Amino acid sequence: MAKIHPPQHIHLVGIGGSGLSAIARVLLGQGYRVSGSDRAANVLTEALARDGAAVYTGHDARYIAGADALIITSAVNESHVEVAAARAAGVPIYRRQDIMADLMEGRMVIAVAGTKGKTTTTSMIVHILRMCGQDPGYIVGGVMGSTGTNAGVGKGDYFVVEADEYDNMFLGLKPDIAVITNIEWDHPDFFRTPEAMVEAFQAFADLVPAAGALVVNADDPTANRLAKQQEQVREIVHRYRVNSTNDYLYRAYNPEPDANGGMTFAVSGFLREPHAPRLPVRLPVPGMHNVQNALAALVASSLANCSPRDAAKALESFVPPARRFEVRADVNGVAVIDDYAHNPMSIRAVLEAARRRYPARAIWAVWQPHTYSRTQALWDDFKTAFALADHVLVTDIYAAREQPVEGVNSAALVAAMPHPDARHTPAFSEAVNALREGVQPPAAIIIMSAGDAPQIGVDYLKGLEARR
């Protein structure tokens, strides 16, 4: 996009997705004319339309009229009607990784990567910097709880971005500070082997200049191996760990659930003074994974010139992004929680958080598998991911952009699970009925999906309201 400047016209194909909607918001803030199209409207496109973007429902060659450039989502191919029209008209076409660095030109970039935790960690860093008096730009893969949006152009020195590994988007970034929360094989439709994914993360780490900073979760074995490799070529890697007796620079100690459903812990490595005490942290979200996310955010924020004490204080008012352990309701002893978890690592982490927050409640896990390729590749890990749930309901697979694969289906996966109460509920209505018939207070229902299964929680709660 080096030859495109405001107020020229950028058209985004797939503007309703989490990635392109955030880019569209930044483009609007930078003074571009923005238009875009998607199959259906949603809250993100509606917000963009209110803020001045021309948003079209459906796809048509006419929608690109007057565009100086197209930005397309990873799911769009050359046969798409708007892409074909742009090619015929000589309009340049870019993917996310082609334009991200240009969006942040002149800013110090903090990029957060990882199989899980990157949306929450990115949101924490943005929140901390804002509470420390900075005005960062940001792109997050979810709607931030504290700002109500997924992106902002900001006017400060820093730009914080969620570094998505899919389609190697994060390799188009120029990070000054890079965070790696963990590495576990995912997106098998793109990364055909675990090794291919690790190689991509290694390439991402290599993007950090010698004068920059690499922040890595040493509790994750694969990420820690990457950190050790990076220590051969750079002076320091900022590794962090929870409850470690080893000599890691940044550590969190004694994380425990608090009475308000969050976590308390103490951290070391931040106060640069003799015999410095451990810094207490109160986090309003549950789970060991969020302790790790918070520790990463504290390290990155301190490297971005935020006082560690101010950063720790800021976390007390953190509101998690939408669909990250989002408690939709807690009615008559039954909590309904919506979460984006869709890979084995995330599922295990969310169920661990639920156990910590609701130790005396029955845990109902409702899961919508996401894509046939992921379900097939991670089959064995999915089978055992639900050990911390008392009851498991599995809907049919959300195909997204994929075609069915013979033998890969929810019924077969449930049959292979060692869990004593795992059931296949193909349709949402069946899952809702199973919940209505089986859930007894005290209980917590965790609906995990990267697709459209949050509707199960909506329908279940409607039934509760109708019976009141």
CSV table of C-alpha atoms in Angstrom, one decimal:
chain,number,residue,atom,x,y,z
A,1,MET,CA,0.0,0.0,0.0
A,2,ALA,CA,3.0,2.3,-0.3
A,3,LYS,CA,1.3,4.3,-3.1
A,4,ILE,CA,-2.1,4.5,-1.4
A,5,HIS,CA,-2.7,7.5,0.9
A,6,PRO,CA,-5.7,9.1,2.6
A,7,PRO,CA,-8.3,10.0,1.5
A,8,GLN,CA,-8.1,7.4,-1.2
A,9,HIS,CA,-10.7,4.6,-1.3
A,10,ILE,CA,-10.0,1.2,0.1
A,11,HIS,CA,-12.5,-1.7,-0.3
A,12,LEU,CA,-12.4,-4.7,2.0
A,13,VAL,CA,-13.8,-8.0,0.9
A,14,GLY,CA,-14.9,-9.8,4.1
A,15,ILE,CA,-15.2,-6.7,6.1
A,16,GLY,CA,-17.4,-8.4,8.8
A,17,GLY,CA,-14.6,-10.7,10.0
A,18,SER,CA,-12.6,-9.9,13.1
A,19,GLY,CA,-9.4,-9.2,11.1
A,20,LEU,CA,-10.7,-7.0,8.3
A,21,SER,CA,-13.2,-5.1,10.4
A,22,ALA,CA,-10.4,-4.0,12.7
A,23,ILE,CA,-8.3,-2.9,9.7
A,24,ALA,CA,-11.2,-1.0,8.3
A,25,ARG,CA,-11.6,0.8,11.6
A,26,VAL,CA,-7.9,1.9,11.6
A,27,LEU,CA,-8.2,3.0,8.0
A,28,LEU,CA,-11.2,5.1,8.9
A,29,GLY,CA,-9.2,6.7,11.7
A,30,GLN,CA,-6.4,7.4,9.3
A,31,GLY,CA,-8.6,9.3,6.9
A,32,TYR,CA,-9.2,6.8,4.2
A,33,ARG,CA,-12.6,6.3,2.4
A,34,VAL,CA,-13.6,2.8,3.4
A,35,SER,CA,-16.1,0.4,1.9
A,36,GLY,CA,-16.6,-3.3,2.2
A,37,SER,CA,-18.7,-6.3,1.7
A,38,ASP,CA,-19.6,-9.5,3.5
A,39,ARG,CA,-22.2,-12.3,3.3
A,40,ALA,CA,-24.2,-10.9,6.2
A,41,ALA,CA,-24.3,-7.9,8.5
A,42,ASN,CA,-23.1,-8.2,12.1
A,43,VAL,CA,-22.4,-5.9,15.0
A,44,LEU,CA,-18.9,-5.1,13.6
A,45,THR,CA,-20.2,-4.0,10.2
A,46,GLU,CA,-23.1,-2.1,11.8
A,47,ALA,CA,-20.6,-0.1,13.9
A,48,LEU,CA,-18.4,0.6,10.9
A,49,ALA,CA,-21.4,1.8,8.9
A,50,ARG,CA,-22.2,4.2,11.8
A,51,ASP,CA,-18.7,5.5,11.7
A,52,GLY,CA,-18.7,6.3,8.0
A,53,ALA,CA,-17.9,3.1,6.1
A,54,ALA,CA,-20.0,2.0,3.1
A,55,VAL,CA,-20.9,-1.6,4.0
A,56,TYR,CA,-22.7,-3.9,1.5
A,57,THR,CA,-24.4,-7.2,2.3
A,58,GLY,CA,-23.5,-9.8,-0.3
A,59,HIS,CA,-21.0,-9.6,-3.0
A,60,ASP,CA,-21.2,-7.8,-6.4
A,61,ALA,CA,-18.7,-6.4,-8.9
A,62,ARG,CA,-20.4,-3.0,-8.6
A,63,TYR,CA,-19.3,-2.6,-5.0
A,64,ILE,CA,-15.7,-2.0,-5.9
A,65,ALA,CA,-16.5,1.0,-8.1
A,66,GLY,CA,-14.0,3.8,-7.4
A,67,ALA,CA,-11.8,1.7,-5.2
A,68,ASP,CA,-8.1,2.5,-5.3
A,69,ALA,CA,-7.2,-0.8,-3.7
A,70,LEU,CA,-8.8,-4.0,-2.4
A,71,ILE,CA,-8.0,-5.8,0.9
A,72,ILE,CA,-9.3,-9.4,1.0
A,73,THR,CA,-9.7,-11.9,3.8
A,74,SER,CA,-7.8,-15.2,3.8
A,75,ALA,CA,-11.0,-17.1,2.8
A,76,VAL,CA,-11.4,-15.2,-0.5
A,77,ASN,CA,-9.9,-16.7,-3.7
A,78,GLU,CA,-9.3,-15.4,-7.2
A,79,SER,CA,-12.7,-16.6,-8.5
A,80,HIS,CA,-14.5,-14.2,-6.1
A,81,VAL,CA,-16.7,-11.8,-8.1
A,82,GLU,CA,-15.2,-8.6,-6.6
A,83,VAL,CA,-11.6,-9.9,-6.8
A,84,ALA,CA,-12.1,-10.8,-10.5
A,85,ALA,CA,-13.6,-7.3,-11.2
A,86,ALA,CA,-10.6,-5.7,-9.4
A,87,ARG,CA,-8.1,-7.7,-11.5
A,88,ALA,CA,-9.9,-6.7,-14.7
A,89,ALA,CA,-9.9,-3.1,-13.7
A,90,GLY,CA,-6.2,-3.1,-12.6
A,91,VAL,CA,-7.0,-2.4,-9.0
A,92,PRO,CA,-4.3,-3.6,-6.7
A,93,ILE,CA,-5.3,-6.4,-4.3
A,94,TYR,CA,-3.7,-7.1,-0.9
A,95,ARG,CA,-4.1,-9.5,1.9
A,96,ARG,CA,-3.7,-8.6,5.6
A,97,GLN,CA,0.0,-9.4,5.8
A,98,ASP,CA,0.7,-7.1,2.8
A,99,ILE,CA,-0.6,-4.0,4.5
A,100,MET,CA,-0.2,-4.4,8.3
A,101,ALA,CA,3.2,-2.8,8.5
A,102,ASP,CA,2.0,0.2,6.5
A,103,LEU,CA,-0.9,0.7,8.9
A,104,MET,CA,1.6,1.1,11.8
A,105,GLU,CA,4.3,3.0,10.1
A,106,GLY,CA,6.1,5.4,12.4
A,107,ARG,CA,4.9,3.6,15.5
A,108,MET,CA,6.5,1.3,18.0
A,109,VAL,CA,4.8,-2.0,17.4
A,110,ILE,CA,3.9,-4.5,20.1
A,111,ALA,CA,2.8,-7.8,18.5
A,112,VAL,CA,1.2,-10.6,20.5
A,113,ALA,CA,1.3,-14.1,19.0
A,114,GLY,CA,0.3,-17.6,20.2
A,115,THR,CA,-2.1,-20.4,19.7
A,116,LYS,CA,-4.3,-19.2,22.6
A,117,GLY,CA,-4.4,-16.1,24.8
A,118,LYS,CA,-3.4,-13.6,22.2
A,119,THR,CA,-6.7,-11.7,22.1
A,120,THR,CA,-6.8,-11.4,25.9
A,121,THR,CA,-3.1,-10.6,26.3
A,122,THR,CA,-3.4,-7.9,23.5
A,123,SER,CA,-6.4,-6.4,25.3
A,124,MET,CA,-4.6,-6.4,28.6
A,125,ILE,CA,-1.6,-4.5,27.1
A,126,VAL,CA,-3.9,-1.9,25.4
A,127,HIS,CA,-5.8,-1.5,28.7
A,128,ILE,CA,-2.6,-1.1,30.7
A,129,LEU,CA,-1.1,1.5,28.4
A,130,ARG,CA,-4.3,3.5,28.3
A,131,MET,CA,-4.5,3.5,32.1
A,132,CYS,CA,-0.8,4.6,32.2
A,133,GLY,CA,-1.8,7.7,30.2
A,134,GLN,CA,-0.7,6.5,26.8
A,135,ASP,CA,-2.9,6.5,23.7
A,136,PRO,CA,-1.9,3.4,21.7
A,137,GLY,CA,-3.3,2.3,18.4
A,138,TYR,CA,-4.5,-1.3,18.5
A,139,ILE,CA,-5.9,-4.1,16.5
A,140,VAL,CA,-7.5,-7.0,18.5
A,141,GLY,CA,-9.2,-10.2,17.4
A,142,GLY,CA,-12.2,-9.5,19.5
A,143,VAL,CA,-14.2,-6.6,20.9
A,144,MET,CA,-12.4,-5.2,23.9
A,145,GLY,CA,-14.4,-4.9,27.1
A,146,SER,CA,-13.0,-1.6,28.0
A,147,THR,CA,-13.3,0.2,24.7
A,148,GLY,CA,-16.3,-1.6,23.1
A,149,THR,CA,-14.5,-2.0,19.8
A,150,ASN,CA,-11.8,-4.1,18.2
A,151,ALA,CA,-9.5,-1.4,16.9
A,152,GLY,CA,-8.4,2.2,17.3
A,153,VAL,CA,-5.9,4.4,15.5
A,154,GLY,CA,-4.6,6.1,18.7
A,155,LYS,CA,-2.1,9.0,18.8
A,156,GLY,CA,0.6,7.6,21.0
A,157,ASP,CA,4.0,6.1,20.3
A,158,TYR,CA,2.8,2.5,20.4
A,159,PHE,CA,0.6,0.3,18.3
A,160,VAL,CA,-0.5,-3.0,19.8
A,161,VAL,CA,-1.6,-5.7,17.4
A,162,GLU,CA,-2.8,-9.3,17.8
A,163,ALA,CA,-0.4,-11.2,15.6
A,164,ASP,CA,-2.5,-13.9,13.9
A,165,GLU,CA,-0.5,-16.9,12.7
A,166,TYR,CA,-3.1,-18.1,10.2
A,167,ASP,CA,-2.0,-17.5,6.6
A,168,ASN,CA,1.2,-16.2,8.0
A,169,MET,CA,-0.3,-12.8,8.7
A,170,PHE,CA,2.1,-12.1,11.5
A,171,LEU,CA,5.0,-12.4,9.1
A,172,GLY,CA,3.9,-9.1,7.6
A,173,LEU,CA,4.5,-7.2,10.8
A,174,LYS,CA,7.6,-5.3,12.0
A,175,PRO,CA,7.5,-5.8,15.8
A,176,ASP,CA,9.6,-3.8,18.2
A,177,ILE,CA,8.3,-5.9,21.0
A,178,ALA,CA,7.0,-9.4,20.3
A,179,VAL,CA,5.1,-11.6,22.7
A,180,ILE,CA,4.7,-15.4,22.2
A,181,THR,CA,2.1,-16.8,24.7
A,182,ASN,CA,2.4,-20.5,23.6
A,183,ILE,CA,2.7,-22.7,20.5
A,184,GLU,CA,0.5,-25.7,19.9
A,185,TRP,CA,-0.4,-27.1,16.5
A,186,ASP,CA,-3.6,-25.5,15.1
A,187,HIS,CA,-4.9,-24.5,11.7
A,188,PRO,CA,-4.0,-27.8,10.0
A,189,ASP,CA,-5.7,-26.5,6.8
A,190,PHE,CA,-2.8,-24.1,6.5
A,191,PHE,CA,0.0,-25.6,8.7
A,192,ARG,CA,0.1,-29.1,7.4
A,193,THR,CA,2.4,-30.3,10.2
A,194,PRO,CA,3.3,-29.1,13.7
A,195,GLU,CA,6.8,-28.4,12.5
A,196,ALA,CA,5.5,-26.0,9.8
A,197,MET,CA,3.7,-24.0,12.5
A,198,VAL,CA,6.8,-23.9,14.7
A,199,GLU,CA,8.9,-22.7,11.8
A,200,ALA,CA,6.4,-19.9,11.2
A,201,PHE,CA,6.7,-18.8,14.9
A,202,GLN,CA,10.5,-18.9,14.6
A,203,ALA,CA,10.3,-16.7,11.5
A,204,PHE,CA,8.1,-14.3,13.6
A,205,ALA,CA,10.6,-14.2,16.4
A,206,ASP,CA,13.3,-13.4,13.8
A,207,LEU,CA,11.5,-10.3,12.8
A,208,VAL,CA,12.3,-8.6,16.1
A,209,PRO,CA,15.4,-6.4,15.7
A,210,ALA,CA,18.4,-6.7,18.0
A,211,ALA,CA,17.3,-3.5,19.7
A,212,GLY,CA,13.8,-4.8,20.2
A,213,ALA,CA,12.4,-7.2,22.8
A,214,LEU,CA,11.1,-10.8,22.6
A,215,VAL,CA,8.8,-11.9,25.4
A,216,VAL,CA,8.1,-15.6,25.7
A,217,ASN,CA,6.1,-17.9,28.0
A,218,ALA,CA,8.6,-20.4,29.4
A,219,ASP,CA,5.8,-22.5,30.8
A,220,ASP,CA,5.0,-23.6,27.3
A,221,PRO,CA,7.6,-26.3,26.2
A,222,THR,CA,7.6,-25.4,22.5
A,223,ALA,CA,7.7,-21.6,23.1
A,224,ASN,CA,10.5,-22.1,25.6
A,225,ARG,CA,12.6,-24.1,23.1
A,226,LEU,CA,12.1,-21.3,20.7
A,227,ALA,CA,13.3,-18.8,23.4
A,228,LYS,CA,16.4,-20.8,24.0
A,229,GLN,CA,17.2,-20.8,20.3
A,230,GLN,CA,16.7,-17.1,20.2
A,231,GLU,CA,19.1,-16.6,23.1
A,232,GLN,CA,21.8,-17.8,20.9
A,233,VAL,CA,21.4,-14.8,18.6
A,234,ARG,CA,20.2,-12.0,20.8
A,235,GLU,CA,21.4,-10.6,24.1
A,236,ILE,CA,18.3,-11.3,26.1
A,237,VAL,CA,14.9,-13.0,25.8
A,238,HIS,CA,12.4,-11.9,28.3
A,239,ARG,CA,11.1,-15.2,29.6
A,240,TYR,CA,8.3,-15.4,32.1
A,241,ARG,CA,6.9,-18.3,34.2
A,242,VAL,CA,4.4,-19.1,36.9
A,243,ASN,CA,5.5,-20.8,40.2
A,244,SER,CA,9.0,-21.5,38.9
A,245,THR,CA,12.0,-22.0,41.2
A,246,ASN,CA,14.3,-21.5,38.3
A,247,ASP,CA,16.1,-18.2,37.6
A,248,TYR,CA,13.6,-16.7,35.2
A,249,LEU,CA,13.6,-12.9,35.0
A,250,TYR,CA,9.8,-12.5,35.4
A,251,ARG,CA,7.8,-14.9,37.7
A,252,ALA,CA,4.3,-15.1,39.1
A,253,TYR,CA,3.9,-16.7,42.5
A,254,ASN,CA,1.0,-18.4,44.4
A,255,PRO,CA,-1.9,-17.7,42.0
A,256,GLU,CA,-5.2,-18.3,43.8
A,257,PRO,CA,-8.9,-17.7,43.1
A,258,ASP,CA,-10.3,-14.8,45.0
A,259,ALA,CA,-13.8,-14.3,46.4
A,260,ASN,CA,-14.9,-12.2,43.3
A,261,GLY,CA,-14.2,-14.9,40.7
A,262,GLY,CA,-10.8,-13.6,39.7
A,263,MET,CA,-7.2,-14.4,40.6
A,264,THR,CA,-4.6,-13.0,43.0
A,265,PHE,CA,-0.9,-13.5,42.7
A,266,ALA,CA,2.5,-11.8,43.2
A,267,VAL,CA,5.2,-11.1,40.6
A,268,SER,CA,8.9,-10.6,40.7
A,269,GLY,CA,11.4,-9.2,38.2
A,270,PHE,CA,9.7,-5.8,37.7
A,271,LEU,CA,11.0,-3.6,40.5
A,272,ARG,CA,14.6,-2.7,39.8
A,273,GLU,CA,15.7,-2.0,43.3
A,274,PRO,CA,17.7,-3.8,45.9
A,275,HIS,CA,15.7,-6.5,47.8
A,276,ALA,CA,12.7,-5.4,45.9
A,277,PRO,CA,9.4,-6.9,47.2
A,278,ARG,CA,7.1,-9.0,45.0
A,279,LEU,CA,4.4,-6.9,43.4
A,280,PRO,CA,0.9,-8.0,44.3
A,281,VAL,CA,-1.6,-8.3,41.4
A,282,ARG,CA,-5.4,-8.7,41.5
A,283,LEU,CA,-6.9,-9.9,38.3
A,284,PRO,CA,-10.7,-9.9,37.8
A,285,VAL,CA,-10.7,-12.9,35.4
A,286,PRO,CA,-10.2,-16.6,36.4
A,287,GLY,CA,-7.8,-19.3,35.4
A,288,MET,CA,-4.1,-20.0,35.3
A,289,HIS,CA,-4.0,-19.2,31.6
A,290,ASN,CA,-5.1,-15.6,32.5
A,291,VAL,CA,-2.3,-15.4,35.1
A,292,GLN,CA,0.1,-16.2,32.3
A,293,ASN,CA,-1.6,-13.7,30.0
A,294,ALA,CA,-1.4,-11.0,32.7
A,295,LEU,CA,2.3,-11.7,33.3
A,296,ALA,CA,3.0,-11.4,29.6
A,297,ALA,CA,1.1,-8.1,29.5
A,298,LEU,CA,3.0,-6.8,32.5
A,299,VAL,CA,6.3,-7.6,30.9
A,300,ALA,CA,5.3,-6.0,27.6
A,301,SER,CA,3.9,-2.9,29.3
A,302,SER,CA,7.0,-2.4,31.4
A,303,LEU,CA,9.1,-2.5,28.2
A,304,ALA,CA,6.8,0.1,26.8
A,305,ASN,CA,7.6,2.6,29.6
A,306,CYS,CA,4.7,1.9,31.9
A,307,SER,CA,5.5,1.8,35.6
A,308,PRO,CA,5.1,-1.8,36.9
A,309,ARG,CA,3.1,-0.6,39.9
A,310,ASP,CA,0.8,1.3,37.6
A,311,ALA,CA,0.5,-1.6,35.2
A,312,ALA,CA,-0.4,-4.0,38.1
A,313,LYS,CA,-3.0,-1.5,39.3
A,314,ALA,CA,-4.5,-1.2,35.8
A,315,LEU,CA,-5.1,-4.9,35.7
A,316,GLU,CA,-7.6,-4.6,38.6
A,317,SER,CA,-10.0,-2.8,36.2
A,318,PHE,CA,-9.5,-5.0,33.2
A,319,VAL,CA,-12.6,-6.2,31.4
A,320,PRO,CA,-12.1,-9.2,29.2
A,321,PRO,CA,-12.9,-9.1,25.5
A,322,ALA,CA,-16.2,-10.5,24.2
A,323,ARG,CA,-16.5,-14.2,24.2
A,324,ARG,CA,-13.5,-14.8,26.4
A,325,PHE,CA,-15.0,-16.4,29.5
A,326,GLU,CA,-17.8,-14.0,29.1
A,327,VAL,CA,-20.4,-14.6,31.8
A,328,ARG,CA,-23.7,-13.9,30.0
A,329,ALA,CA,-25.9,-14.6,33.1
A,330,ASP,CA,-25.9,-16.2,36.5
A,331,VAL,CA,-29.5,-17.0,37.2
A,332,ASN,CA,-30.8,-19.1,40.2
A,333,GLY,CA,-27.4,-20.8,40.7
A,334,VAL,CA,-26.8,-21.5,37.0
A,335,ALA,CA,-24.1,-19.5,35.2
A,336,VAL,CA,-24.0,-19.3,31.4
A,337,ILE,CA,-20.5,-18.6,30.0
A,338,ASP,CA,-19.6,-17.9,26.4
A,339,ASP,CA,-16.0,-18.6,25.2
A,340,TYR,CA,-14.2,-18.7,21.9
A,341,ALA,CA,-12.3,-21.9,22.8
A,342,HIS,CA,-12.0,-24.1,19.7
A,343,ASN,CA,-8.7,-26.0,20.1
A,344,PRO,CA,-7.7,-28.5,22.7
A,345,MET,CA,-5.3,-26.1,24.6
A,346,SER,CA,-8.0,-23.5,24.9
A,347,ILE,CA,-10.7,-25.9,25.9
A,348,ARG,CA,-8.5,-27.3,28.7
A,349,ALA,CA,-7.7,-23.8,29.9
A,350,VAL,CA,-11.3,-22.6,30.0
A,351,LEU,CA,-12.5,-25.7,31.9
A,352,GLU,CA,-9.6,-25.2,34.4
A,353,ALA,CA,-10.7,-21.6,34.8
A,354,ALA,CA,-14.3,-22.7,35.3
A,355,ARG,CA,-13.3,-25.2,38.0
A,356,ARG,CA,-11.4,-22.5,39.9
A,357,ARG,CA,-14.2,-20.0,39.6
A,358,TYR,CA,-17.0,-22.4,40.4
A,359,PRO,CA,-15.5,-25.1,42.6
A,360,ALA,CA,-18.8,-26.3,44.0
A,361,ARG,CA,-20.8,-26.3,40.8
A,362,ALA,CA,-21.4,-29.0,38.2
A,363,ILE,CA,-19.5,-28.0,35.0
A,364,TRP,CA,-21.4,-28.5,31.7
A,365,ALA,CA,-19.2,-28.1,28.6
A,366,VAL,CA,-21.1,-27.4,25.3
A,367,TRP,CA,-18.7,-27.6,22.4
A,368,GLN,CA,-19.1,-26.9,18.7
A,369,PRO,CA,-16.2,-28.4,16.8
A,370,HIS,CA,-14.7,-25.9,14.3
A,371,THR,CA,-13.8,-27.2,10.8
A,372,TYR,CA,-13.3,-30.7,9.6
A,373,SER,CA,-9.5,-30.3,9.2
A,374,ARG,CA,-9.0,-29.2,12.8
A,375,THR,CA,-11.2,-31.9,14.2
A,376,GLN,CA,-9.4,-34.6,12.1
A,377,ALA,CA,-5.9,-33.4,12.8
A,378,LEU,CA,-6.4,-32.9,16.6
A,379,TRP,CA,-8.8,-35.8,17.1
A,380,ASP,CA,-6.8,-37.5,19.9
A,381,ASP,CA,-6.3,-34.3,21.8
A,382,PHE,CA,-10.0,-33.3,21.5
A,383,LYS,CA,-10.9,-36.8,22.9
A,384,THR,CA,-9.2,-36.0,26.3
A,385,ALA,CA,-9.7,-32.2,26.4
A,386,PHE,CA,-12.9,-32.3,28.5
A,387,ALA,CA,-11.6,-34.2,31.6
A,388,LEU,CA,-12.4,-31.3,33.9
A,389,ALA,CA,-16.1,-31.1,32.8
A,390,ASP,CA,-18.8,-33.2,34.5
A,391,HIS,CA,-21.0,-33.3,31.4
A,392,VAL,CA,-20.2,-32.7,27.8
A,393,LEU,CA,-22.5,-31.9,24.9
A,394,VAL,CA,-21.0,-31.9,21.4
A,395,THR,CA,-22.9,-30.4,18.4
A,396,ASP,CA,-22.2,-31.1,14.8
A,397,ILE,CA,-19.1,-29.6,13.2
A,398,TYR,CA,-19.1,-26.0,12.1
A,399,ALA,CA,-17.7,-26.4,8.5
A,400,ALA,CA,-16.7,-22.7,7.9
A,401,ARG,CA,-15.1,-22.8,4.5
A,402,GLU,CA,-14.6,-26.6,4.3
A,403,GLN,CA,-16.3,-29.6,2.8
A,404,PRO,CA,-17.2,-32.7,5.0
A,405,VAL,CA,-14.5,-35.3,5.4
A,406,GLU,CA,-15.6,-39.0,5.5
A,407,GLY,CA,-15.4,-40.5,9.0
A,408,VAL,CA,-14.8,-37.1,10.6
A,409,ASN,CA,-18.0,-36.2,12.6
A,410,SER,CA,-19.1,-35.4,16.0
A,411,ALA,CA,-20.9,-38.7,16.7
A,412,ALA,CA,-17.7,-40.7,16.0
A,413,LEU,CA,-15.6,-38.3,18.2
A,414,VAL,CA,-18.0,-38.5,21.1
A,415,ALA,CA,-18.0,-42.3,20.8
A,416,ALA,CA,-14.2,-42.2,21.1
A,417,MET,CA,-14.1,-40.0,24.2
A,418,PRO,CA,-13.3,-41.7,27.5
A,419,HIS,CA,-15.5,-39.2,29.3
A,420,PRO,CA,-18.3,-40.8,31.4
A,421,ASP,CA,-21.0,-38.4,30.2
A,422,ALA,CA,-20.3,-37.1,26.7
A,423,ARG,CA,-23.2,-36.8,24.3
A,424,HIS,CA,-23.7,-35.9,20.7
A,425,THR,CA,-26.5,-33.3,20.4
A,426,PRO,CA,-26.4,-32.6,16.6
A,427,ALA,CA,-28.7,-29.6,16.5
A,428,PHE,CA,-28.7,-26.5,18.7
A,429,SER,CA,-32.2,-27.3,19.8
A,430,GLU,CA,-31.1,-30.7,21.0
A,431,ALA,CA,-28.3,-29.2,23.1
A,432,VAL,CA,-30.8,-26.7,24.6
A,433,ASN,CA,-33.2,-29.4,25.5
A,434,ALA,CA,-30.5,-31.5,27.1
A,435,LEU,CA,-29.5,-28.5,29.2
A,436,ARG,CA,-33.0,-27.8,30.2
A,437,GLU,CA,-33.6,-31.4,31.2
A,438,GLY,CA,-30.3,-32.1,32.9
A,439,VAL,CA,-28.9,-28.9,34.5
A,440,GLN,CA,-29.6,-28.6,38.2
A,441,PRO,CA,-28.2,-25.7,40.3
A,442,PRO,CA,-25.5,-25.1,41.3
A,443,ALA,CA,-24.0,-25.4,37.8
A,444,ALA,CA,-22.0,-23.6,35.2
A,445,ILE,CA,-22.6,-24.0,31.5
A,446,ILE,CA,-19.6,-23.1,29.3
A,447,ILE,CA,-20.4,-22.8,25.6
A,448,MET,CA,-17.3,-23.1,23.5
A,449,SER,CA,-17.3,-22.2,19.8
A,450,ALA,CA,-15.6,-20.2,17.1
A,451,GLY,CA,-18.8,-20.5,15.1
A,452,ASP,CA,-22.4,-19.8,15.8
A,453,ALA,CA,-23.0,-21.9,18.9
A,454,PRO,CA,-23.4,-19.0,21.3
A,455,GLN,CA,-27.0,-19.1,20.1
A,456,ILE,CA,-27.4,-22.1,22.4
A,457,GLY,CA,-26.8,-20.0,25.4
A,458,VAL,CA,-29.2,-17.3,24.1
A,459,ASP,CA,-32.0,-19.9,23.6
A,460,TYR,CA,-31.3,-21.6,27.0
A,461,LEU,CA,-31.6,-18.3,28.8
A,462,LYS,CA,-34.8,-17.4,27.0
A,463,GLY,CA,-36.3,-20.6,28.4
A,464,LEU,CA,-35.2,-19.7,31.9
A,465,GLU,CA,-36.8,-16.2,31.5
A,466,ALA,CA,-40.1,-17.8,30.2
A,467,ARG,CA,-40.3,-20.0,33.2
A,468,ARG,CA,-39.8,-17.2,35.7
